[in-house]
Each structure stands twice: as structure tokens, then as C-alpha cells.
Amino acid sequence: MLTPNIMRSAQLILLCTFVALTTAACGGSDSKLSHAAADVDPTDPTDPTDPTDPTDPTDPTDPTDPTDPTDPTDPTDPTDPTDPTDPTDPVTISKCRAAEFPSALWTACELKNYGIALGSIVGNLVKTDFVLKYTLQSTANLTEFTWRTLTDIHWDSVTNLCGTMAGPCVGDPLRYPINNPWYDNVGTVTPVNFYDKEGARLSGRVWAPKNPPVGKTYPAVIILNGSVQAPETLYWWAAQLLVQNGYLVMTFDPRGQGRSDTRTPDFKFGSNLNPVVFRRNLIDAIDFFYSTPTALYPHNLSGAAGPIGDSNRAKTTSYNPIYQLLDRDRLGIAGHSLGATGVSVVQGESDWQGTMHTSNPVKAMVAWDNLMLSDNLDGVPVVPRIPSMGQSGDYFLLPAPHLTPPSDNKNAGFDLWQENSVDSYQINIRGATHFDWSLIYPLPSSNWEPGKIIAADGSDNGAGWANPVAQYYTLAWFDRYLKLPGEQGYADADSRLLNDRIFRDRLSWYHPSKRAFKNRNDKLQSCENIALGCQ
């Protein structure tokens, strides 16, 4: 097994290579970087060039420092981090956020930022418990898939890259029932399967709070996977977070991904070969989620494309088994990557193509990396209609250090929403990669604490770096628009969205995080750069 020292050495080699490219020096006594570093106070806790400083506030792997002055959860902090209204809260601009390009300081800061993006590779590799559970869950998933393939010949998913949900497709191994008491204490999960409109059989799960009060109904969120074969398992962090905070959830694999069929009976494929499924299958999933014993899901019925294709022999789920718990007026959607494009398009459709509603039922949306990643899908443009949040990071699929300040516009979706006067929020996370919303180990992401569900108010964010930020803002946004008075998360949703101190240091140096939404008192809360402070 690779030791931490070997992994650290490999990481330093990468960093040194980058420094050599940008400053023509790597540790030499005559280099510009070395002179710049010598000019910085080595005991300064904001010094980005000291990789050994145990109290470095930008180091996501050190969750134990009780004296870290930038730790928003420090119980000795005289300014309550959960109070967003404290007018005395000073905004301190770090040296890295203020660093000019080109300079040795800018380069050193980018190296540290890039190091954050590699956090989970080193962090989880050296955690024996994680590696063991990851390996065992991978074997269990492969065994389960093999058994399903042998006992239900009507599935057609053996060619899907992540059909087995083994290896990197496991996701977070501590999200599974065998490794997590959440299933005993918090929520229930029920497997479902249903045909899409064109005849492919889709695999999914519906999630609900455990032991709900009699007559209680909940808002719901349907989660849409990213592409490149990402299975639903990668998004169970969001499902568990939302159920724990009073939601119903549906996760599922679009056609061509995970455990769903690769193609329709007439050979229409899915996933990246046919990305329209990220729109069409989301509409199908909404239809299924709203089905009941008296309004069966129509694409499972005799005469539909799927039953015709397998001669009515496959056993499907006729209707949503948790339909009685659903408040049918409160639906949100969330999606990642190509799924983010899918939800960006579907939220705005006025000519609704579903079968269970006469008009678009979606009330709020969150797009993970990123809002309006593309401006259309399946010939349907993105049209801002409902309150929507975008989340993104400094790096994408396979991150490399920035040689110059990045120029891509992470806020294009936010800007479009504002042009149309629709509530919006954009969070850009420092050091985050595309896989901070979908752990595909060992692909690069920032430090990830397996199985962690953060506290809704941010008082317990665990040891992770970017995913706790994603959890915090995702939940707060849905609570703002989907919860009713008296329900968990309703009363403090606005204050959580305005509490900038908790994650201010984790907001991107390069891409400003922004907001423009009306609070429950109909007052506009607008800010062009949250990290620099808001009036």
C-alpha cells in the first residue's frame, strides 16, 4: 500500500513541476518564489506558502485545531457564527484572495488551492477503514448485479460502465445500509423500476423519513445523475441529507447509466450517446413519482412501448409506493453535470410534456456544477422560471493547476436568472472539482468525510471541504422555497442563506459567489461577491 509520505512526495513533485512552469524555479535559493516566501512571516496563519503549518486555516485536512481563528464552529468565538445579522462582523480579505497575477504569491496560493482539489485521493487512500468498506461494498454490488442479471432476464444493462456499481461506481461506501445506521434510525429506501416513455426500463429508489406521523405529507426532491455513466449511488449523500431534514427523495439511473436499460426496444440508446434522456427521463421520473393506485404510471401499462418490447413479462412498479406521504404541490429537482443541464431545462418548460400534470409542477431547483452548464437540451432552451441555485468549483473533471487566472464564467446561469428577475443564488467553491458532488474514488476531489451528513445550521460540518458546502446551501435553498410554517427548516432558511461567515473562506478566489433572492419578508437580498462582504 502507498504510504502517506510516498503520496505526499508524489504530490510535491506535481506542485514543483507547476512552479517550474510558472516561475522557472522550484525551491532554489535564487528563485522568485523563494524570495517571496522569505518575505512572508513564517508564523502568519494566513501564509499560503507554508505546507507544514498545523494551524493553516486553508488546510481542509486539519479539523481538530481548537484555536483556528478562521474556524466558524469554534465555540469560543465571541461572534456567533450562526448569527448572520451581526453588524460588527469584519470581513478580512486573505492575502491569497488579494494576490495579484503574475506574482510568486499568486502562484503559491494556486498551488495550495490545487492541493485542496487532490485531498480525497490522499485522504481516503490511507484510511484503512474506508478502503476495506469500499472493497467489500464493491464485491457486494457486483454479486447483487450478477444475481439480478441471472434472475431477471428482462434487464438490459450489462454493457453500462457502472451497471455493476462496483469499483469507482460504488461511490461513498458509508452510504450503504451495511455501513450506516442511518437506515435503522432515520429513513427508509424502497427500490422501484419503471419504463421510460420510449420503452427502456429504469431503475431507481424512493426515500422517506422513518415512522412518519399519521397523515403527514412532505415536500419532495427528485435527483438527476450526471453523465459519463454516473450511477445514482453517487448522489445518496443528498438523498440522506434531505430525508433527514424532512423530505421525500427519488434517485434513479437515466437510460444507459447504472442499473437502468442501455437502450429501448428499438435501439435508442442513452447516457452521452443520446443526452436527450437527461431531459426526457426526468419528466418520466416526475410522472412516476406522482403515480398512485388510482392513477397508475402510464408507461408501465399494456400497450406502452416498454411492455410491448418485452411482451409484458418484466415486473415493474405500478405506482410510487410512498405516494401517500407526498405533498403534491411541493416538488424540487436537483441535478449534477449533464443532469444539471437537464434540471436547468426542465424547470423552465411551459409546454409540459408529462402525463400526470397539465402544467410544470417544479417549484425550486439546484444545479450542481453548474446552473445552465449548457443553454439547451433536446431542442428545448433554458428559460428561467423558478428559484434556482447553481453550485460550481475551481476545477472540473481532471484538474490541473491554473497557469493564469481562469476566465470561464461560472455565473452565466445566475446572470440569466437575474436578467429575468427570478430568484437565484450561485456558490463557487474554492478548490472543488467536478467530483465533489459525486465521489468516484480515486478520481480527484477535495477532502471527503465518508458518510457525513452536516448539521443544517452549519454547526457540525465534519472534516470534509467542498461537499459540506454543497450540503449546506442545497438544503437551505430547498427549505426556503419548499417548506411550510412549522416544518423543520422553515423558520431559519433565510438566515442560513445569509450566514456568510460559515463558509466564506471556502468560496472561490477566482469566481465570485452571488445571490439575488427575496426573503420571506419579500425583501431583496442581493450581493455581487459574498466573499468580500455584503451590505
Coordinates of C-alpha atoms in Angstrom, one line a residue, residues 181-385:
P181 CA -27.1 3.3 11.0
W182 CA -29.0 6.0 9.1
Y183 CA -31.2 3.3 7.6
D184 CA -32.1 2.0 11.1
N185 CA -32.8 5.3 12.7
V186 CA -33.6 8.0 10.1
G187 CA -35.0 6.9 6.7
T188 CA -36.4 4.1 4.6
V189 CA -35.5 3.2 1.0
T190 CA -37.6 1.3 -1.5
P191 CA -36.3 0.1 -4.9
V192 CA -38.6 0.8 -7.8
N193 CA -38.4 0.2 -11.6
F194 CA -40.5 1.7 -14.4
Y195 CA -40.3 2.2 -18.2
D196 CA -39.5 5.4 -19.8
K197 CA -41.9 6.8 -22.4
E198 CA -39.8 5.2 -25.2
G199 CA -39.6 1.7 -23.6
A200 CA -36.4 1.5 -21.7
R201 CA -36.7 0.1 -18.1
L202 CA -35.3 2.4 -15.5
S203 CA -34.0 1.5 -12.0
G204 CA -34.4 3.8 -9.0
R205 CA -35.2 4.3 -5.3
V206 CA -37.7 6.3 -3.3
W207 CA -36.6 7.6 0.1
A208 CA -38.7 8.7 3.0
P209 CA -38.4 9.7 6.7
K210 CA -38.8 6.7 9.0
N211 CA -42.0 6.4 11.1
P212 CA -43.8 9.5 9.8
P213 CA -46.8 10.8 11.8
V214 CA -50.2 9.7 10.6
G215 CA -51.4 12.0 7.8
K216 CA -48.1 13.8 7.5
T217 CA -47.0 14.8 4.0
Y218 CA -43.7 16.1 2.8
P219 CA -42.1 18.1 0.1
A220 CA -40.0 16.1 -2.4
V221 CA -36.8 16.4 -4.4
I222 CA -36.0 14.3 -7.5
I223 CA -32.3 13.9 -8.2
L224 CA -30.9 13.5 -11.7
N225 CA -27.5 11.9 -12.2
G226 CA -24.5 13.3 -14.1
S227 CA -23.4 11.7 -17.3
V228 CA -20.3 9.5 -18.2
Q229 CA -22.1 6.6 -16.6
A230 CA -22.5 8.2 -13.1
P231 CA -24.9 5.9 -11.1
E232 CA -27.5 7.0 -8.6
T233 CA -25.3 5.8 -5.7
L234 CA -23.0 8.8 -6.2
Y235 CA -25.9 11.1 -5.0
W236 CA -27.0 9.2 -1.9
W237 CA -25.3 11.9 0.2
A238 CA -28.0 14.3 -1.0
A239 CA -30.8 11.8 -0.6
Q240 CA -29.9 11.1 3.0
L241 CA -29.3 14.8 3.8
L242 CA -32.8 15.7 2.5
V243 CA -34.7 12.9 4.1
Q244 CA -33.0 13.6 7.5
N245 CA -34.4 17.1 7.2
G246 CA -38.0 16.3 6.2
Y247 CA -38.1 15.5 2.5
L248 CA -39.1 12.6 0.3
V249 CA -36.5 11.9 -2.4
M250 CA -36.3 9.9 -5.6
T251 CA -33.0 8.8 -7.1
F252 CA -32.8 6.9 -10.4
D253 CA -30.5 6.0 -13.3
P254 CA -31.3 7.5 -16.6
R255 CA -31.3 5.3 -19.6
G256 CA -27.8 4.0 -20.4
Q257 CA -26.5 4.5 -16.9
G258 CA -26.2 2.5 -13.7
R259 CA -28.7 -0.3 -13.4
S260 CA -31.1 1.0 -16.0
D261 CA -31.5 -0.4 -19.5
T262 CA -28.9 0.6 -22.0
R263 CA -31.4 1.1 -24.8
T264 CA -35.0 1.0 -25.8
P265 CA -36.6 -2.0 -27.7
D266 CA -36.0 -0.1 -31.0
F267 CA -32.3 0.6 -30.1
K268 CA -32.4 4.2 -28.9
F269 CA -29.5 4.5 -26.5
G270 CA -29.0 6.7 -23.5
S271 CA -26.3 8.4 -21.5
N272 CA -23.8 10.5 -23.5
L273 CA -24.7 8.7 -26.7
N274 CA -28.1 10.2 -26.5
P275 CA -28.1 13.0 -23.9
V276 CA -31.8 13.9 -24.5
V277 CA -32.6 11.2 -21.9
F278 CA -31.4 13.7 -19.2
R279 CA -34.5 15.8 -20.0
R280 CA -37.0 13.1 -21.1
N281 CA -36.2 10.6 -18.3
L282 CA -36.5 13.4 -15.6
I283 CA -40.0 14.1 -16.9
D284 CA -40.7 10.3 -16.8
A285 CA -39.4 10.2 -13.2
I286 CA -41.7 13.0 -12.2
D287 CA -44.6 11.2 -13.7
F288 CA -43.7 8.0 -11.8
F289 CA -43.3 9.9 -8.5
Y290 CA -46.8 11.3 -8.8
S291 CA -48.4 7.9 -9.7
T292 CA -50.9 6.4 -7.3
P293 CA -53.1 3.2 -7.1
T294 CA -55.9 5.1 -8.8
A295 CA -53.6 6.9 -11.3
L296 CA -51.1 4.2 -12.4
Y297 CA -47.8 5.1 -14.1
P298 CA -48.9 5.1 -17.7
H299 CA -45.7 3.9 -19.4
N300 CA -45.9 0.6 -17.4
L301 CA -49.4 -0.3 -18.8
S302 CA -50.1 -2.7 -21.6
G303 CA -49.9 -1.0 -24.9
A304 CA -46.9 1.2 -23.9
A305 CA -43.6 0.9 -25.6
G306 CA -41.9 -1.0 -22.8
P307 CA -44.4 -3.7 -22.1
I308 CA -44.8 -4.3 -25.9
G309 CA -41.0 -4.6 -26.1
D310 CA -40.8 -7.4 -23.5
S311 CA -44.3 -8.9 -24.1
N312 CA -45.5 -7.8 -20.7
R313 CA -43.1 -10.2 -18.9
A314 CA -41.0 -7.8 -16.8
K315 CA -42.1 -7.0 -13.3
T316 CA -42.3 -3.2 -12.8
T317 CA -43.5 -1.0 -10.0
S318 CA -47.0 0.2 -10.9
Y319 CA -47.0 3.3 -8.8
N320 CA -45.0 5.3 -6.3
P321 CA -45.0 3.2 -3.1
I322 CA -44.7 6.3 -0.9
Y323 CA -47.4 8.4 -2.7
Q324 CA -49.4 8.9 0.5
L325 CA -46.5 10.9 2.0
L326 CA -46.2 13.3 -0.9
D327 CA -47.4 16.9 -0.7
R328 CA -48.2 17.2 -4.4
D329 CA -47.8 20.9 -4.5
R330 CA -44.1 21.0 -3.4
L331 CA -41.6 19.5 -5.8
G332 CA -37.9 20.4 -6.2
I333 CA -35.3 18.9 -8.6
A334 CA -31.6 18.7 -8.4
G335 CA -29.0 17.5 -10.9
H336 CA -25.3 17.2 -11.5
S337 CA -23.2 17.8 -14.6
L338 CA -25.4 16.9 -17.6
G339 CA -28.1 16.3 -15.1
A340 CA -27.6 20.0 -14.1
T341 CA -28.4 20.9 -17.7
G342 CA -31.4 18.6 -17.5
V343 CA -32.9 20.3 -14.5
S344 CA -32.0 23.7 -15.8
V345 CA -34.1 23.0 -18.9
V346 CA -37.0 21.1 -17.3
Q347 CA -37.6 23.7 -14.6
G348 CA -38.5 26.3 -17.3
E349 CA -40.7 24.2 -19.6
S350 CA -44.1 25.8 -20.0
D351 CA -45.3 23.3 -22.6
W352 CA -45.3 20.5 -20.1
Q353 CA -44.7 17.1 -21.7
G354 CA -45.5 14.9 -18.7
T355 CA -48.7 12.9 -18.3
M356 CA -49.6 13.4 -14.6
H357 CA -49.8 17.2 -14.7
T358 CA -51.2 19.8 -17.0
S359 CA -48.5 22.3 -16.1
N360 CA -45.0 22.2 -14.8
P361 CA -45.0 21.1 -11.2
V362 CA -41.4 22.0 -10.2
K363 CA -41.1 24.8 -7.6
A364 CA -37.4 25.0 -6.8
M365 CA -34.1 23.8 -8.4
V366 CA -30.5 23.2 -7.5
A367 CA -27.9 22.6 -10.2
W368 CA -24.6 21.0 -9.1
D369 CA -21.7 22.1 -11.4
N370 CA -23.5 24.0 -12.8
L371 CA -26.6 26.1 -13.4
M372 CA -27.1 26.2 -17.2
L373 CA -24.0 24.2 -18.0
S374 CA -25.5 24.3 -21.5
D375 CA -28.2 26.6 -22.7
N376 CA -30.4 23.9 -24.2
L377 CA -31.1 20.2 -24.3
D378 CA -33.3 18.1 -26.6
G379 CA -34.1 21.2 -28.6
V380 CA -35.5 22.9 -25.5
P381 CA -33.8 26.1 -24.3
V382 CA -33.1 27.1 -20.7
V383 CA -35.8 29.6 -19.6
P384 CA -35.6 30.9 -16.0
R385 CA -38.9 30.3 -14.3

